[in-house]
XYZ file of N, CA and C in Angstrom:
618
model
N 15.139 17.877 -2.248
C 13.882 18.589 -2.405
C 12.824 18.030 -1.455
N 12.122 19.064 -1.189
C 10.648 18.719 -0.422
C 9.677 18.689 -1.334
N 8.569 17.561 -1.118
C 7.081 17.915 -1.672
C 6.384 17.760 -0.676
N 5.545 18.744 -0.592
C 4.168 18.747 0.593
C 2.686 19.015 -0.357
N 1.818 17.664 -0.228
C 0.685 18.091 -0.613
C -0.432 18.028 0.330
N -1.276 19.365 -0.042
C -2.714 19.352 0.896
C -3.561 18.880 -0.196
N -4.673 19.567 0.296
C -6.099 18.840 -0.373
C -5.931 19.391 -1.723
N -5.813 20.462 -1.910
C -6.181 20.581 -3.560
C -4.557 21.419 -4.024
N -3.356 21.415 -3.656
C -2.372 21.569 -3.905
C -0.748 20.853 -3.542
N 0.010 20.859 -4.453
C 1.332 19.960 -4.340
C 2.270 21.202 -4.562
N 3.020 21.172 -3.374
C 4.623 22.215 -3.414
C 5.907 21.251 -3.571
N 6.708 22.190 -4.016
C 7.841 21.687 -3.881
C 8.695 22.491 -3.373
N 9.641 22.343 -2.140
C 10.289 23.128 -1.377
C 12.027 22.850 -1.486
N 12.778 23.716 -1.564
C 14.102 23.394 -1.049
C 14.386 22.748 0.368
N 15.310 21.913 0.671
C 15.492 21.656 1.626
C 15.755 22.358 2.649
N 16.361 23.880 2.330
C 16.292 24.978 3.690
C 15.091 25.403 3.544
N 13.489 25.184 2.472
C 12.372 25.775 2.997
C 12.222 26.273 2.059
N 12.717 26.963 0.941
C 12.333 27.551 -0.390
C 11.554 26.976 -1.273
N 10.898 28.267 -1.557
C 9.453 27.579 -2.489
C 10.099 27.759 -3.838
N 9.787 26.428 -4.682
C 10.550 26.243 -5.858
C 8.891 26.164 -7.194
N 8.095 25.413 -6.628
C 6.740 25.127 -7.660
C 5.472 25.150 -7.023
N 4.765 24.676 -8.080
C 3.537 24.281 -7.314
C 2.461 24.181 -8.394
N 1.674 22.760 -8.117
C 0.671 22.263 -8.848
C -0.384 22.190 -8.714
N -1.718 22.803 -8.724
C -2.706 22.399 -8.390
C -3.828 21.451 -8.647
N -3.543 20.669 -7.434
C -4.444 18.652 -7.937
C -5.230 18.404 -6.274
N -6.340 18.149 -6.649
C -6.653 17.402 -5.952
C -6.115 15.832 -5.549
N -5.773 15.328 -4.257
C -4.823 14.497 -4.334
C -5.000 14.089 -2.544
N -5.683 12.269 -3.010
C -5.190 11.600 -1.742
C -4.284 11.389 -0.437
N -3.251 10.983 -1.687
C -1.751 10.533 -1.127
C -0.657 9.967 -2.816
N 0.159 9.817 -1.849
C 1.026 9.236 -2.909
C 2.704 8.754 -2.546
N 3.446 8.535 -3.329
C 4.356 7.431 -3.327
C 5.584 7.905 -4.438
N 7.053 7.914 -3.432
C 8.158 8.896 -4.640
C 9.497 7.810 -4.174
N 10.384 7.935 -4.564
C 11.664 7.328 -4.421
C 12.468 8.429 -4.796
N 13.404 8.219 -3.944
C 14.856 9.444 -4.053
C 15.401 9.164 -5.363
N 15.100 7.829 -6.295
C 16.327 8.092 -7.044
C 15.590 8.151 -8.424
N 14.123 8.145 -8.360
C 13.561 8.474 -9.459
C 12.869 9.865 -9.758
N 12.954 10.326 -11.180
C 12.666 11.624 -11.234
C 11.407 11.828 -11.487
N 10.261 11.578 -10.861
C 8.791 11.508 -11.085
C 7.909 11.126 -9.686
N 7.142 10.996 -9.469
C 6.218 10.453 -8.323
C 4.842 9.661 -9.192
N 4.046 9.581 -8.090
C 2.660 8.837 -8.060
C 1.606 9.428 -7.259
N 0.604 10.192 -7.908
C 0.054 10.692 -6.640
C -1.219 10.028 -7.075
N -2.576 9.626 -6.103
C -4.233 9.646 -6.810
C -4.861 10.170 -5.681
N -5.935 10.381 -6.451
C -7.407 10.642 -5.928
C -8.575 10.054 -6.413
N -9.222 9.208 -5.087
C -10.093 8.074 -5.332
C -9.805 6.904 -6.466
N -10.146 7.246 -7.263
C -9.796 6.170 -8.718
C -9.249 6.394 -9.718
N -8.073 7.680 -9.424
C -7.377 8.108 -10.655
C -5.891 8.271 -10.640
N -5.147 7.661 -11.077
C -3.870 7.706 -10.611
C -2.900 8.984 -11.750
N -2.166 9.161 -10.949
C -1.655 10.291 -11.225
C -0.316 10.385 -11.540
N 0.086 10.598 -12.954
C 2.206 10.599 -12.611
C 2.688 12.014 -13.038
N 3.314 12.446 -11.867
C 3.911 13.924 -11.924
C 5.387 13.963 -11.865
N 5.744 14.784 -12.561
C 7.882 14.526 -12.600
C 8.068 15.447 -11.865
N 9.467 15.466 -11.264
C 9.597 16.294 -10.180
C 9.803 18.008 -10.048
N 9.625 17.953 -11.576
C 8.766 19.874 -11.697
C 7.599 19.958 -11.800
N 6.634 19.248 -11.035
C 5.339 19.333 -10.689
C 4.233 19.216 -12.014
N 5.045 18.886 -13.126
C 4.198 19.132 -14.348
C 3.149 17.375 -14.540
N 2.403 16.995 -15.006
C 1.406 16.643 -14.813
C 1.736 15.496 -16.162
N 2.095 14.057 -16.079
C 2.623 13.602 -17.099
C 1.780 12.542 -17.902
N 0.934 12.022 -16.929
C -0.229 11.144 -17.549
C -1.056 10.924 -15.944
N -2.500 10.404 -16.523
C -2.991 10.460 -15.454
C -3.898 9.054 -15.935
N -4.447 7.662 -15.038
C -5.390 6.659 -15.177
C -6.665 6.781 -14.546
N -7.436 6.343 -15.196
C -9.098 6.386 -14.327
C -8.974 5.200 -14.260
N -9.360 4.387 -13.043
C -9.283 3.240 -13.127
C -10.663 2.535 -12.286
N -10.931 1.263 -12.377
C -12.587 1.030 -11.708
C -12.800 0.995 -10.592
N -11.894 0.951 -9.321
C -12.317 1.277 -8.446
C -11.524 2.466 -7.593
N -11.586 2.529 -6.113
C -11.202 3.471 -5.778
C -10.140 2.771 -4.927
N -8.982 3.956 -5.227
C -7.686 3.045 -4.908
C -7.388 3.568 -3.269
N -6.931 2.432 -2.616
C -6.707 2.280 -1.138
C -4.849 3.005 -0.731
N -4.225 2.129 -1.743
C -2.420 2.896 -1.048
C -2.276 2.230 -2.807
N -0.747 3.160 -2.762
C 0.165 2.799 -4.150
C 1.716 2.423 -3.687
N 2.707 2.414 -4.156
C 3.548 2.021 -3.568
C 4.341 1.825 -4.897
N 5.613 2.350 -5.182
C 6.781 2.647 -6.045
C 7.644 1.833 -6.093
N 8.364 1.483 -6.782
C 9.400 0.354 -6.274
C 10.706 1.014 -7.389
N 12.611 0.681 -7.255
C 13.376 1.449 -7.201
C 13.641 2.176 -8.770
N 12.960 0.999 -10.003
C 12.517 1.402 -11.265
C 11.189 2.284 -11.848
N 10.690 2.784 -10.571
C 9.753 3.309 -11.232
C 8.309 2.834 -11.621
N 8.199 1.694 -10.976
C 6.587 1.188 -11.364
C 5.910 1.211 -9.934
N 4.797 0.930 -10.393
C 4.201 1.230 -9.467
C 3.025 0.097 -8.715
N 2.593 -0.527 -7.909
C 1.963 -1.158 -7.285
C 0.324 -0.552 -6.848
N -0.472 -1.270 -7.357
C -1.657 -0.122 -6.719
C -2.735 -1.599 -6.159
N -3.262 -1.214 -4.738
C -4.071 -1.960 -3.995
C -5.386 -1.138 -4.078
N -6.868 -1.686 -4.109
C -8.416 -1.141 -4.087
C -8.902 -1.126 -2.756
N -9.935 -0.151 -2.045
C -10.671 -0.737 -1.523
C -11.670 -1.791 -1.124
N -12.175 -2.072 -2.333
C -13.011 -3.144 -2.058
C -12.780 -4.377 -3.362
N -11.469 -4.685 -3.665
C -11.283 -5.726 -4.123
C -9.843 -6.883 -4.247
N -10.438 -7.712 -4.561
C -8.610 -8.786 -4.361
C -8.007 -8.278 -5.730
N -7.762 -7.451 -6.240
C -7.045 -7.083 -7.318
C -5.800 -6.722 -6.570
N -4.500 -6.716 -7.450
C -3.456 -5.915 -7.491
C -2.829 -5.795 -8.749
N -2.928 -3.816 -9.041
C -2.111 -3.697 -10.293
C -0.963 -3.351 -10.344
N 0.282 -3.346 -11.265
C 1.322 -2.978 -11.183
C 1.440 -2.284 -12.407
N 1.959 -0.851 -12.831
C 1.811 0.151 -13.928
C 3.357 0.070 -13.769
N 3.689 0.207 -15.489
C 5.106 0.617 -15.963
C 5.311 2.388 -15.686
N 6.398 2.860 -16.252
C 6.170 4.401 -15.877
C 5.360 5.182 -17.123
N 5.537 4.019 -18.162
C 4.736 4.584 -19.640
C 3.203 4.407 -19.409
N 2.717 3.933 -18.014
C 0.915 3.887 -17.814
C 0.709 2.592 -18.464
N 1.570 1.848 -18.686
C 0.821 0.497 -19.357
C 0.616 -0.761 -18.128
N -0.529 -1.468 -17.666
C -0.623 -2.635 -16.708
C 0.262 -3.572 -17.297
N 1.268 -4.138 -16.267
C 2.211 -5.033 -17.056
C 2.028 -6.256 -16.096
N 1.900 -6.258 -14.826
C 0.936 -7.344 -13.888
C -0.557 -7.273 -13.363
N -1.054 -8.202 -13.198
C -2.617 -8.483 -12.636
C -1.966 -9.292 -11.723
N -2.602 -9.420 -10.528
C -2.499 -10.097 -9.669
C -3.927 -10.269 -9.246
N -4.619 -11.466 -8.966
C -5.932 -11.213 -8.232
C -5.793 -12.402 -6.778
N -6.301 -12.074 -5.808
C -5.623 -12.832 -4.458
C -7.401 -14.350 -4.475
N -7.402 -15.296 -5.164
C -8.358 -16.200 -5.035
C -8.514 -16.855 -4.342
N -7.645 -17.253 -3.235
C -7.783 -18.242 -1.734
C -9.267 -17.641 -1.081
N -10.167 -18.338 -0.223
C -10.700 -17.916 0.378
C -11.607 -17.249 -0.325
N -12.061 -17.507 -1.220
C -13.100 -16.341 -1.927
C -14.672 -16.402 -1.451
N -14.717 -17.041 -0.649
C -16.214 -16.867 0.280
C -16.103 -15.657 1.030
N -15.316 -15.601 1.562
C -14.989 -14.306 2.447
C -14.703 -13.178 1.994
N -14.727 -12.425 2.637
C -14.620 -10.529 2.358
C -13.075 -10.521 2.465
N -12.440 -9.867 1.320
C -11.131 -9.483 1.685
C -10.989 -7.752 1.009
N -9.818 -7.400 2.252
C -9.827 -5.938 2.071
C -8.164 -5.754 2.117
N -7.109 -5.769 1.553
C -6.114 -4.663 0.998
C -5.492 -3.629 1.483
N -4.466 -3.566 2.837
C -4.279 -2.507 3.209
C -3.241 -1.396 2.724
N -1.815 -2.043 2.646
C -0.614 -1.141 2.612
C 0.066 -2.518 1.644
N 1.312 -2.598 0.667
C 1.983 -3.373 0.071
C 3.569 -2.925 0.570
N 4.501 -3.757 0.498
C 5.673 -3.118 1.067
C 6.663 -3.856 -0.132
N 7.398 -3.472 -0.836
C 8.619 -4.279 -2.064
C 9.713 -4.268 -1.455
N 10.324 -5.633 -1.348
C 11.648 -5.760 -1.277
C 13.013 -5.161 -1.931
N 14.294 -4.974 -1.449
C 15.195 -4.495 -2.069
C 15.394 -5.787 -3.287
N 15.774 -4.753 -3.932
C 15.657 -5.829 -5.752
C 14.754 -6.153 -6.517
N 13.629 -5.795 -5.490
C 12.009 -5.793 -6.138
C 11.766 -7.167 -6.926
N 12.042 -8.151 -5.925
C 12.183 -9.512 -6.146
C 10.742 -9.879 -5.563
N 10.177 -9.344 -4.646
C 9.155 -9.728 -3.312
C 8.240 -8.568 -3.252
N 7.018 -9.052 -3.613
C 5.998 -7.131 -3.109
C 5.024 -8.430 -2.330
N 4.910 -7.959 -0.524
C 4.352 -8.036 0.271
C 2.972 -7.312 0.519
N 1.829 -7.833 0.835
C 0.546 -7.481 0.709
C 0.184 -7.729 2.239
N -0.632 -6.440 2.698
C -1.100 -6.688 4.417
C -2.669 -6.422 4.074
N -3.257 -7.229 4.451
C -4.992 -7.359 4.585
C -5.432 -8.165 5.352
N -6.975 -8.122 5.354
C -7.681 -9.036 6.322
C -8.995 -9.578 5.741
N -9.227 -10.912 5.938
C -10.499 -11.570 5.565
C -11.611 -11.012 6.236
N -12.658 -11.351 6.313
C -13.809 -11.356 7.085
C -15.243 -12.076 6.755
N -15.520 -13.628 7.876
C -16.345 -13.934 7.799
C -16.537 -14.214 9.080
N -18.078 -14.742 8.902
C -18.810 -15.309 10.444
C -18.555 -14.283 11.692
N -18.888 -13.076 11.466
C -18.581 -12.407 12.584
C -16.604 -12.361 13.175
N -15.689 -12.732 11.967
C -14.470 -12.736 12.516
C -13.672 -12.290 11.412
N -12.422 -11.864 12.235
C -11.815 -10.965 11.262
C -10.220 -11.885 10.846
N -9.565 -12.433 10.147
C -8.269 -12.658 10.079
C -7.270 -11.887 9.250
N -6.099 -11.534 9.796
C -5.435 -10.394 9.479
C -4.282 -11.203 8.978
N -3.782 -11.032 7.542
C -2.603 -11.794 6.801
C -1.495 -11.147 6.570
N -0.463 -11.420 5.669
C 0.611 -11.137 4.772
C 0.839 -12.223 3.784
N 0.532 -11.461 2.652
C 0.831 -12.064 1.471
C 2.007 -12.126 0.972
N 2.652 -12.857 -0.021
C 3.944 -13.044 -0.464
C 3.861 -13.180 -1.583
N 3.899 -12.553 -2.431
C 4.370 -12.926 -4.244
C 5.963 -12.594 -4.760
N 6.153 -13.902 -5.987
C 7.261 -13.789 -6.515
C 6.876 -11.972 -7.574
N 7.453 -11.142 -7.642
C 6.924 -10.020 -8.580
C 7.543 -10.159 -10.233
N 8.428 -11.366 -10.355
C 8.662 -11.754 -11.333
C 7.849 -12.716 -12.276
N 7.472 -13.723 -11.440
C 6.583 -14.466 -12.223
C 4.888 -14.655 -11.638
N 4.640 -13.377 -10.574
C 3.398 -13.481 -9.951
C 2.621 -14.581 -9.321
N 3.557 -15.065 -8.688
C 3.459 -16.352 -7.655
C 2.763 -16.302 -6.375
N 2.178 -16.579 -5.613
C 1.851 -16.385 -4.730
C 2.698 -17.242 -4.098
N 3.331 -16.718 -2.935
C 4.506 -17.675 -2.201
C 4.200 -18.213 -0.942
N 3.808 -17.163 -0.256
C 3.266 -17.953 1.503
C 1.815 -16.429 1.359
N 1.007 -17.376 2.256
C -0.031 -16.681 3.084
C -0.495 -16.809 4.147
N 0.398 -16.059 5.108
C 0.632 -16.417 6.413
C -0.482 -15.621 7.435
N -1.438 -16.001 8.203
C -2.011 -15.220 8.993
C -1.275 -14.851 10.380
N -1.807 -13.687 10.573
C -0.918 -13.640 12.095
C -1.423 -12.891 13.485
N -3.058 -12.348 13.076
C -4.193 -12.070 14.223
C -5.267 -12.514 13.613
N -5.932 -12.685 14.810
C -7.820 -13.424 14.549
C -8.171 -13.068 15.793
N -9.637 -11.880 15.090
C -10.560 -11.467 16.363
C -11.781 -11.980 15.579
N -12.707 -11.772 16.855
C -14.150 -12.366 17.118
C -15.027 -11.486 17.262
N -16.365 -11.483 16.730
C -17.000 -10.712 16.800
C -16.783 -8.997 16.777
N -16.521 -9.179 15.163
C -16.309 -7.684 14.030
C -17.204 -7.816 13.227
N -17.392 -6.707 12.607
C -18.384 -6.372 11.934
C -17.243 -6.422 10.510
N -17.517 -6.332 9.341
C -17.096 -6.333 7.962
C -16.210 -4.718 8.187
N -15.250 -4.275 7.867
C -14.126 -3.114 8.087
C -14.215 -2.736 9.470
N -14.125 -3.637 9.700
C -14.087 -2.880 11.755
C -12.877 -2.150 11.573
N -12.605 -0.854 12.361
C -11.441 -0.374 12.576
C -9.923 -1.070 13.173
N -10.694 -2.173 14.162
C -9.255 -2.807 14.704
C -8.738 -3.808 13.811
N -9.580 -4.103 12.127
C -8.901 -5.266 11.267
C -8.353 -4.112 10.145
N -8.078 -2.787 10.584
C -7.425 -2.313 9.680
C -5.811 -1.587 10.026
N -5.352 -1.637 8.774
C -3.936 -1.457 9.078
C -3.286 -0.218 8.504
N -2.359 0.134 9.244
C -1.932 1.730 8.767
C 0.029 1.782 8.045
N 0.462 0.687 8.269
C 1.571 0.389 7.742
C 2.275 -0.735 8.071
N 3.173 -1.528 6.678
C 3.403 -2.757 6.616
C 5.507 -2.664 6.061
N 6.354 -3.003 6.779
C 7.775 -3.184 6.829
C 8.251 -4.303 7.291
N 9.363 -4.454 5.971
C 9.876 -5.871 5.895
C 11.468 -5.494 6.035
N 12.003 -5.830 7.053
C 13.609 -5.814 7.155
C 14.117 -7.309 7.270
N 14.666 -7.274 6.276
C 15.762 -8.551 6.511
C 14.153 -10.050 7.159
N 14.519 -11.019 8.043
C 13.793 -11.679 8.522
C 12.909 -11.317 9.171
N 12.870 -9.799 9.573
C 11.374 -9.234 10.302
C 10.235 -8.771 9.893
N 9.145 -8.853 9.960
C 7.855 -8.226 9.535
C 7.321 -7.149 10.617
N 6.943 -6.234 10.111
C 6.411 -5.011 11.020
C 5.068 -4.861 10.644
N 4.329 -4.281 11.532
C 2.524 -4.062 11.144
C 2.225 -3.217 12.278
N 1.439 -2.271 11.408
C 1.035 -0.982 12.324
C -0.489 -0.912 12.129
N -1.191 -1.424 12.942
C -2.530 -1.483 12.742
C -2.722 0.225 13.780
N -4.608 0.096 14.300
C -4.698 1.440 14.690
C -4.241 1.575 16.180
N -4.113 0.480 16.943
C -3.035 0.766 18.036
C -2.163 0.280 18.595
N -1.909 -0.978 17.403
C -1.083 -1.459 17.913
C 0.145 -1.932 17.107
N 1.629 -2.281 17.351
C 2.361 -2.420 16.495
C 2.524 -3.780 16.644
N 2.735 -4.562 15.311
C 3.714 -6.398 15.945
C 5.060 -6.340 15.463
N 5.702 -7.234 16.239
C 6.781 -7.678 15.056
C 7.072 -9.290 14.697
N 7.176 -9.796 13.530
C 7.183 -11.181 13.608
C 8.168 -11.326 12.612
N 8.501 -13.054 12.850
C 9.769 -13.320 11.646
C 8.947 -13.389 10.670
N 9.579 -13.836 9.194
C 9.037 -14.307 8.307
C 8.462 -15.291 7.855
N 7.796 -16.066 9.304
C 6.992 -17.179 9.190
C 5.931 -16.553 9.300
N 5.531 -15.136 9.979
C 4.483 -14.475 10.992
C 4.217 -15.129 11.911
N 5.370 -15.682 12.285
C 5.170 -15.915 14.109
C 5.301 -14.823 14.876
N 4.689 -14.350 15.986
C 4.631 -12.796 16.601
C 5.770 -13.061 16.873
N 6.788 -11.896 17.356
C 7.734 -12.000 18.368
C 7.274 -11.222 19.513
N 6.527 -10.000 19.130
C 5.976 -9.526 20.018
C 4.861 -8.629 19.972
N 4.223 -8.033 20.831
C 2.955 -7.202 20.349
C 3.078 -5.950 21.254
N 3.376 -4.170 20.591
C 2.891 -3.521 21.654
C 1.385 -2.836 21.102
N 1.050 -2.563 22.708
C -0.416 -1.663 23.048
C 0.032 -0.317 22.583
N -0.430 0.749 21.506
C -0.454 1.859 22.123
C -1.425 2.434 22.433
N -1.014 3.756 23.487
C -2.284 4.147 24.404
C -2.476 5.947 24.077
N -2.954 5.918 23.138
C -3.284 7.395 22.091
C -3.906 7.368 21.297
């Protein structure tokens, strides 16, 4: 099956293109797995769980306004804020079953981009960036997701003279294969081991 959502509607398509449903939600973005029968969708500060006949199964208001969500292979769900070191993790019954709050560094501004879970959902990886003194440092976080550990917090860019959300300390997607780390900021991609040592950096030019 296909789902395609715009601004104020969610389809569901056959894979040759056939229109099968359709829900009408206002709706951010959101987050599905092939082998579960439900999704995650929100808008601003409300999270959303829809099963895969588009029907509408519970929905959270929550206090701030949520940045990315992210599913993992049971069905829960991971949710990062805009403007805070929180991270929640929701069962599929809507109940918070982890808090995570990121306390290193708490002089500084920290912002939350994309989370990425390991196979076995042993590891949920966190990509953000600090910001003080006119400078920006760009991390990856590491927690055990079993016992909410914080494991490594590895930085792996630092620019100078940014303003608090500059566009170049933000990131558009975060992948973990095996010993590699991937990061897709706005033009550029890295790749590093799992120390976040770079291996390499490209420019793109678009």
């Amino acid at each position: 099956m296909l789902f395609v959502y715009l601004l104020f509607v969610v389809s569901k398509y056959t894979i040759e293109g056939n229109f099968v449903s359709r829900l009408y939600i206002e709706v951010d973005h959101g987050t599905f797995n092939d082998n579960v029968p439900f999704m995650y969708l929100f808008k601003e500060n409300i999270l959303y769980k829809i099963s895969s006949n588009l029907e509408l199964l519970w929905k959270i208001e929550l206090d701030d306004e949520i940045r990315h969500i992210n599913m993992d292979t049971a069905g829960n769900v991971y949710i990062i804020f805009k403007h805070g070191r929180n991270i929640y993790k929701y069962n599929p019954n809507g109940v918070k079953v982890t808090y995570l709050y990121f306390s290193d560094h708490i002089s500084k501004t920290c912002r939350f981009y994309r989370t990425f879970i390991s196979q076995g959902r042993t590891f949920l990886y966190v990509l953000g960036s600090l910001f003080y003194d006119n400078k920006c440092e760009s991390f990856v976080l590491k927690y055990n997701t079993h016992t909410g550990e914080l494991l490594s917090f590895d930085i792996f860019n630092t620019v100078d003279n940014v303003a608090i959300d500059d566009e170049n300390c933000e990131y558009k997607d975060l992948y973990v294969n095996g010993d590699y780390v991937f990061v897709k900021g706005r033009n550029t991609i890295w790749k590093m081991n799992i120390k976040m040592q770079v291996s390499w950096r490209l420019h793109l030019r678009f």
